[in-house]
Amino acid sequence: MNAAAPGFLVALETSELGALIRQSAWIYPTANITHVVAIVLFAGAIAVMDVRLMGGMAGSDPARVVRGARRAAVLALIIVLLSGAVLFTAEASHVALNGIFQLKMALIAFGIVHAFFVGNRAVRALDALGPQAPMPGFARFAGALSMLTWLGVVGLGRYIAYN
Amino acid sequence: MLKRLALAAGLLALWPALLHAHHGWGSYDAKNPITVTGKILTSVYENPHATITVQGADKVWTVTLAPTSRMRNRGALPELVAVGTEISAYGYPSTADPGEMRAERITAGGKTIEMR
């Protein structure tokens, strides 16, 4: 426990739930494995969505591909967030003070906001487009930014352990 | 625009250095290994890493061990790192916390067990 962390994080870590996660032989490893597997699923869905937004897989119907991939990404992200919350609870006061973790959380917040506002706009614009239609500039930009953001999140996530 | 982007990138790159670094694998000084020998004062057998404090010759060290399932697999059961046990821990001092070290291997109860 790191007493320098905000009180509610110290309380979270020292809670019975926090102790249960740490003391169980399987909860922490299971949450860790689930986190990584869900990230793989999330990354796959994000890649399909963003590549289509950037103009790749041009023979496909852009609106259908992007909407389908988006649903899969949201579902995977929910699993990522839930398993991540378990990992966080076990070490809340330590990890919250880690600069890389803070950067990762900021980037996740940005990624979700970006997907919600910019992404929504890009997706709506696709309805008018068929296969082979060139992608509008902001759709390409949204796809590239989304990809960069989430790749950054994954990279930072792994780097937390080395900071 | 380009200038602003460069500034933002620079700030992002600096951020980790600006903030207090805490726990982690990269924050141990592998070039200067140490051996802490003494009695175990406290023992917490929990994930993600078991942790003990040891009364070393110079001071009390917090010694970070391994995940509990790995410790069990290798025979480092909770009894082996119980309070009061004489232990010798070879490892690397933290560059962030002067009282902490990460054990590469421990010797206790006549057994030497790798932690990595």
Short mmCIF file of C-alpha atoms in Angstrom, two decimals:
data_model
loop_
_atom_site.label_atom_id
_atom_site.label_comp_id
_atom_site.label_asym_id
_atom_site.label_seq_id
_atom_site.Cartn_x
_atom_site.Cartn_y
_atom_site.Cartn_z
CA MET A 1 0.00 0.00 0.00
CA ASN A 2 1.29 3.42 -0.92
CA ALA A 3 0.03 6.03 1.54
CA ALA A 4 0.94 8.85 -0.86
CA ALA A 5 -2.00 7.88 -3.10
CA PRO A 6 -5.44 9.55 -2.78
CA GLY A 7 -7.46 8.13 0.10
CA PHE A 8 -10.16 6.43 -1.94
CA LEU A 9 -7.51 4.45 -3.83
CA VAL A 10 -5.84 3.38 -0.60
CA ALA A 11 -9.31 2.37 0.66
CA LEU A 12 -9.97 0.41 -2.54
CA GLU A 13 -6.69 -1.45 -2.35
CA THR A 14 -7.00 -2.25 1.35
CA SER A 15 -10.67 -3.28 1.02
CA GLU A 16 -11.78 -6.88 1.51
CA LEU A 17 -12.22 -7.14 -2.23
CA GLY A 18 -8.63 -6.01 -2.81
CA ALA A 19 -7.37 -8.53 -0.27
CA LEU A 20 -9.45 -11.30 -1.83
CA ILE A 21 -7.97 -10.61 -5.28
CA ARG A 22 -4.42 -10.65 -3.95
CA GLN A 23 -4.84 -13.65 -1.65
CA SER A 24 -6.60 -15.89 -4.16
CA ALA A 25 -4.31 -18.19 -6.12
CA TRP A 26 -6.33 -17.79 -9.31
CA ILE A 27 -8.25 -14.47 -9.39
CA TYR A 28 -5.30 -12.24 -10.28
CA PRO A 29 -3.79 -14.54 -12.94
CA THR A 30 -7.25 -15.17 -14.44
CA ALA A 31 -7.99 -11.43 -14.63
CA ASN A 32 -4.57 -10.88 -16.19
CA ILE A 33 -5.09 -13.55 -18.87
CA THR A 34 -8.66 -12.36 -19.56
CA HIS A 35 -7.37 -8.80 -19.93
CA VAL A 36 -4.81 -9.80 -22.56
CA VAL A 37 -7.14 -12.12 -24.49
CA ALA A 38 -9.87 -9.46 -24.57
CA ILE A 39 -7.29 -6.91 -25.76
CA VAL A 40 -6.46 -9.23 -28.66
CA LEU A 41 -10.15 -9.43 -29.61
CA PHE A 42 -10.50 -5.66 -29.20
CA ALA A 43 -7.43 -4.99 -31.33
CA GLY A 44 -8.73 -7.26 -34.08
CA ALA A 45 -12.07 -5.46 -34.20
CA ILE A 46 -10.39 -2.05 -34.05
CA ALA A 47 -8.03 -2.99 -36.89
CA VAL A 48 -10.90 -4.06 -39.15
CA MET A 49 -12.85 -0.88 -38.33
CA ASP A 50 -9.94 1.52 -38.74
CA VAL A 51 -8.52 -0.09 -41.87
CA ARG A 52 -11.98 0.17 -43.48
CA LEU A 53 -12.28 3.81 -42.40
CA MET A 54 -8.86 4.51 -43.92
CA GLY A 55 -10.01 3.07 -47.25
CA GLY A 56 -8.71 -0.49 -47.03
CA MET A 57 -10.82 -3.55 -47.93
CA ALA A 58 -12.42 -1.27 -50.51
CA GLY A 59 -14.55 -4.03 -52.04
CA SER A 60 -16.69 -4.30 -48.91
CA ASP A 61 -19.71 -2.26 -47.85
CA PRO A 62 -18.09 0.33 -45.54
CA ALA A 63 -21.09 0.99 -43.28
CA ARG A 64 -21.73 -2.71 -42.61
CA VAL A 65 -18.08 -3.55 -41.96
CA VAL A 66 -17.49 -0.58 -39.66
CA ARG A 67 -20.73 -1.02 -37.70
CA GLY A 68 -20.12 -4.74 -37.18
CA ALA A 69 -16.51 -4.23 -36.15
CA ARG A 70 -17.56 -1.43 -33.83
CA ARG A 71 -20.05 -3.63 -31.99
CA ALA A 72 -17.39 -6.30 -31.53
CA ALA A 73 -14.93 -3.67 -30.30
CA VAL A 74 -17.38 -2.31 -27.72
CA LEU A 75 -18.11 -5.81 -26.42
CA ALA A 76 -14.39 -6.64 -26.16
CA LEU A 77 -13.68 -3.28 -24.52
CA ILE A 78 -16.22 -4.01 -21.78
CA ILE A 79 -14.36 -7.25 -20.95
CA VAL A 80 -11.05 -5.38 -21.06
CA LEU A 81 -12.35 -2.73 -18.65
CA LEU A 82 -13.85 -5.25 -16.21
CA SER A 83 -10.73 -7.42 -16.05
CA GLY A 84 -8.59 -4.28 -15.85
CA ALA A 85 -10.63 -3.08 -12.87
CA VAL A 86 -9.81 -6.33 -11.04
CA LEU A 87 -6.09 -5.88 -11.70
CA PHE A 88 -6.31 -2.23 -10.66
CA THR A 89 -8.11 -2.98 -7.39
CA ALA A 90 -5.31 -5.27 -6.24
CA GLU A 91 -2.69 -2.51 -6.60
CA ALA A 92 -4.71 0.70 -6.79
CA SER A 93 -2.53 2.92 -4.63
CA HIS A 94 0.70 1.87 -6.35
CA VAL A 95 -0.39 1.84 -9.92
CA ALA A 96 -2.35 5.10 -9.75
CA LEU A 97 0.89 6.97 -9.01
CA ASN A 98 2.66 5.40 -11.97
CA GLY A 99 3.07 8.10 -14.65
CA ILE A 100 2.73 5.62 -17.50
CA PHE A 101 -0.52 4.29 -16.03
CA GLN A 102 -1.87 7.85 -15.81
CA LEU A 103 -0.89 8.47 -19.41
CA LYS A 104 -2.56 5.22 -20.45
CA MET A 105 -5.81 6.17 -18.66
CA ALA A 106 -5.77 9.60 -20.31
CA LEU A 107 -5.29 7.99 -23.72
CA ILE A 108 -8.15 5.51 -23.07
CA ALA A 109 -10.43 8.41 -22.15
CA PHE A 110 -9.40 10.19 -25.32
CA GLY A 111 -9.95 7.02 -27.39
CA ILE A 112 -13.48 6.54 -26.03
CA VAL A 113 -14.44 10.20 -26.50
CA HIS A 114 -12.96 10.14 -30.00
CA ALA A 115 -14.86 6.96 -30.88
CA PHE A 116 -18.06 8.44 -29.54
CA PHE A 117 -18.08 11.83 -31.24
CA VAL A 118 -15.75 11.70 -34.24
CA GLY A 119 -16.34 8.01 -34.82
CA ASN A 120 -20.12 8.43 -34.75
CA ARG A 121 -19.92 11.15 -37.35
CA ALA A 122 -17.66 9.09 -39.59
CA VAL A 123 -19.91 6.05 -39.31
CA ARG A 124 -23.03 8.03 -40.24
CA ALA A 125 -21.28 9.42 -43.31
CA LEU A 126 -20.60 5.87 -44.51
CA ASP A 127 -24.31 5.09 -45.01
CA ALA A 128 -24.35 7.03 -48.25
CA LEU A 129 -21.30 5.21 -49.58
CA GLY A 130 -21.08 1.88 -51.34
CA PRO A 131 -18.15 -0.46 -51.98
CA GLN A 132 -15.23 1.13 -53.87
CA ALA A 133 -16.36 4.67 -52.95
CA PRO A 134 -13.41 6.75 -51.77
CA MET A 135 -13.48 7.39 -48.01
CA PRO A 136 -14.04 10.99 -46.92
CA GLY A 137 -11.03 12.73 -45.41
CA PHE A 138 -12.34 12.88 -41.86
CA ALA A 139 -13.20 9.18 -41.92
CA ARG A 140 -9.62 8.41 -42.93
CA PHE A 141 -8.35 10.71 -40.22
CA ALA A 142 -10.67 9.19 -37.59
CA GLY A 143 -9.48 5.69 -38.53
CA ALA A 144 -5.81 6.62 -38.33
CA LEU A 145 -6.21 8.48 -35.04
CA SER A 146 -8.20 5.62 -33.52
CA MET A 147 -5.56 3.09 -34.52
CA LEU A 148 -2.71 5.22 -33.19
CA THR A 149 -4.56 5.84 -29.93
CA TRP A 150 -5.31 2.20 -29.18
CA LEU A 151 -1.89 0.95 -30.22
CA GLY A 152 -0.48 3.59 -27.87
CA VAL A 153 -2.74 2.38 -25.06
CA VAL A 154 -1.51 -1.20 -25.49
CA GLY A 155 2.13 -0.13 -25.61
CA LEU A 156 1.78 2.03 -22.51
CA GLY A 157 -0.06 -0.78 -20.73
CA ARG A 158 2.89 -3.09 -21.12
CA TYR A 159 5.32 -0.35 -20.20
CA ILE A 160 3.71 0.26 -16.79
CA ALA A 161 5.72 -2.66 -15.40
CA TYR A 162 9.00 -1.03 -16.43
CA ASN A 163 8.37 2.43 -15.00
CA MET B 1 0.72 23.29 -36.33
CA LEU B 2 3.90 21.27 -36.70
CA LYS B 3 5.51 23.24 -33.87
CA ARG B 4 2.54 22.56 -31.61
CA LEU B 5 2.61 18.85 -32.45
CA ALA B 6 6.33 18.72 -31.67
CA LEU B 7 5.71 20.43 -28.34
CA ALA B 8 2.92 17.99 -27.48
CA ALA B 9 5.10 15.02 -28.43
CA GLY B 10 7.94 16.41 -26.33
CA LEU B 11 5.70 16.81 -23.31
CA LEU B 12 4.35 13.28 -23.74
CA ALA B 13 7.89 11.92 -23.89
CA LEU B 14 8.87 13.83 -20.76
CA TRP B 15 5.82 12.97 -18.69
CA PRO B 16 7.17 9.77 -17.13
CA ALA B 17 10.33 11.59 -16.09
CA LEU B 18 8.31 14.40 -14.54
CA LEU B 19 6.24 12.07 -12.41
CA HIS B 20 7.43 10.04 -9.50
CA ALA B 21 8.20 6.56 -10.77
CA HIS B 22 7.13 3.80 -8.46
CA HIS B 23 7.04 0.03 -8.75
CA GLY B 24 8.20 -1.93 -11.77
CA TRP B 25 10.68 -4.28 -13.35
CA GLY B 26 12.81 -1.69 -15.06
CA SER B 27 13.31 0.29 -11.88
CA TYR B 28 15.83 -2.17 -10.38
CA ASP B 29 19.55 -1.69 -10.65
CA ALA B 30 20.71 -4.99 -12.18
CA LYS B 31 24.30 -3.71 -12.43
CA ASN B 32 24.63 -3.59 -8.64
CA PRO B 33 23.28 -6.85 -7.21
CA ILE B 34 23.10 -7.19 -3.44
CA THR B 35 22.50 -9.98 -0.96
CA VAL B 36 20.28 -9.27 2.02
CA THR B 37 20.58 -11.81 4.82
CA GLY B 38 18.62 -11.88 8.06
CA LYS B 39 15.37 -12.68 9.83
CA ILE B 40 12.03 -12.19 8.09
CA LEU B 41 10.08 -9.48 9.94
CA THR B 42 6.87 -9.45 7.89
CA SER B 43 5.58 -11.73 5.17
CA VAL B 44 2.75 -11.12 2.72
CA TYR B 45 2.03 -14.10 0.47
CA GLU B 46 -0.15 -12.35 -2.11
CA ASN B 47 -0.43 -11.61 -5.82
CA PRO B 48 0.91 -10.05 -7.96
CA HIS B 49 4.13 -10.63 -5.94
CA ALA B 50 4.79 -12.02 -2.50
CA THR B 51 6.65 -9.48 -0.36
CA ILE B 52 8.72 -9.83 2.79
CA THR B 53 10.68 -7.45 4.97
CA VAL B 54 14.06 -8.63 6.18
CA GLN B 55 16.26 -7.29 8.97
CA GLY B 56 19.48 -6.90 6.97
CA ALA B 57 22.88 -6.01 8.38
CA ASP B 58 22.45 -2.34 7.45
CA LYS B 59 18.69 -1.78 7.56
CA VAL B 60 15.27 -3.33 7.06
CA TRP B 61 14.78 -4.26 3.43
CA THR B 62 11.49 -4.78 1.63
CA VAL B 63 12.15 -7.77 -0.62
CA THR B 64 9.82 -8.30 -3.57
CA LEU B 65 9.52 -11.98 -4.49
CA ALA B 66 7.45 -13.70 -7.23
CA PRO B 67 3.76 -14.37 -8.02
CA THR B 68 2.36 -16.84 -5.49
CA SER B 69 1.58 -19.60 -8.00
CA ARG B 70 5.19 -19.56 -9.24
CA MET B 71 6.50 -19.62 -5.68
CA ARG B 72 4.29 -22.62 -4.85
CA ASN B 73 5.31 -24.46 -8.03
CA ARG B 74 8.94 -24.09 -7.06
CA GLY B 75 8.51 -25.10 -3.47
CA ALA B 76 8.64 -21.65 -1.88
CA LEU B 77 5.52 -22.22 0.22
CA PRO B 78 4.26 -19.63 2.73
CA GLU B 79 6.01 -21.57 5.52
CA LEU B 80 9.37 -21.12 3.79
CA VAL B 81 9.06 -17.32 3.97
CA ALA B 82 7.23 -17.15 7.31
CA VAL B 83 8.03 -14.46 9.88
CA GLY B 84 11.12 -15.35 11.92
CA THR B 85 12.77 -17.48 9.23
CA GLU B 86 16.43 -16.80 8.38
CA ILE B 87 16.62 -15.93 4.71
CA SER B 88 19.17 -14.82 2.19
CA ALA B 89 17.91 -12.89 -0.82
CA TYR B 90 20.11 -12.14 -3.83
CA GLY B 91 18.74 -9.44 -6.09
CA TYR B 92 18.74 -5.86 -7.22
CA PRO B 93 18.03 -2.66 -5.33
CA SER B 94 15.18 -0.45 -6.53
CA THR B 95 16.24 2.80 -8.14
CA ALA B 96 13.01 4.43 -6.94
CA ASP B 97 12.76 3.19 -3.33
CA PRO B 98 16.07 2.93 -1.42
CA GLY B 99 14.59 0.36 1.00
CA GLU B 100 13.34 -2.10 -1.60
CA MET B 101 14.96 -4.85 -3.61
CA ARG B 102 13.73 -7.43 -6.11
CA ALA B 103 14.94 -10.96 -5.45
CA GLU B 104 16.49 -13.00 -8.24
CA ARG B 105 16.73 -15.99 -5.89
CA ILE B 106 16.22 -16.73 -2.24
CA THR B 107 17.85 -19.23 0.09
CA ALA B 108 15.90 -20.39 3.15
CA GLY B 109 15.47 -23.66 5.00
CA GLY B 110 18.37 -25.20 3.05
CA LYS B 111 16.65 -24.54 -0.29
CA THR B 112 17.65 -22.06 -3.00
CA ILE B 113 14.73 -21.03 -5.21
CA GLU B 114 14.77 -18.90 -8.34
CA MET B 115 12.22 -16.07 -8.39
CA ARG B 116 12.41 -15.10 -12.07
#
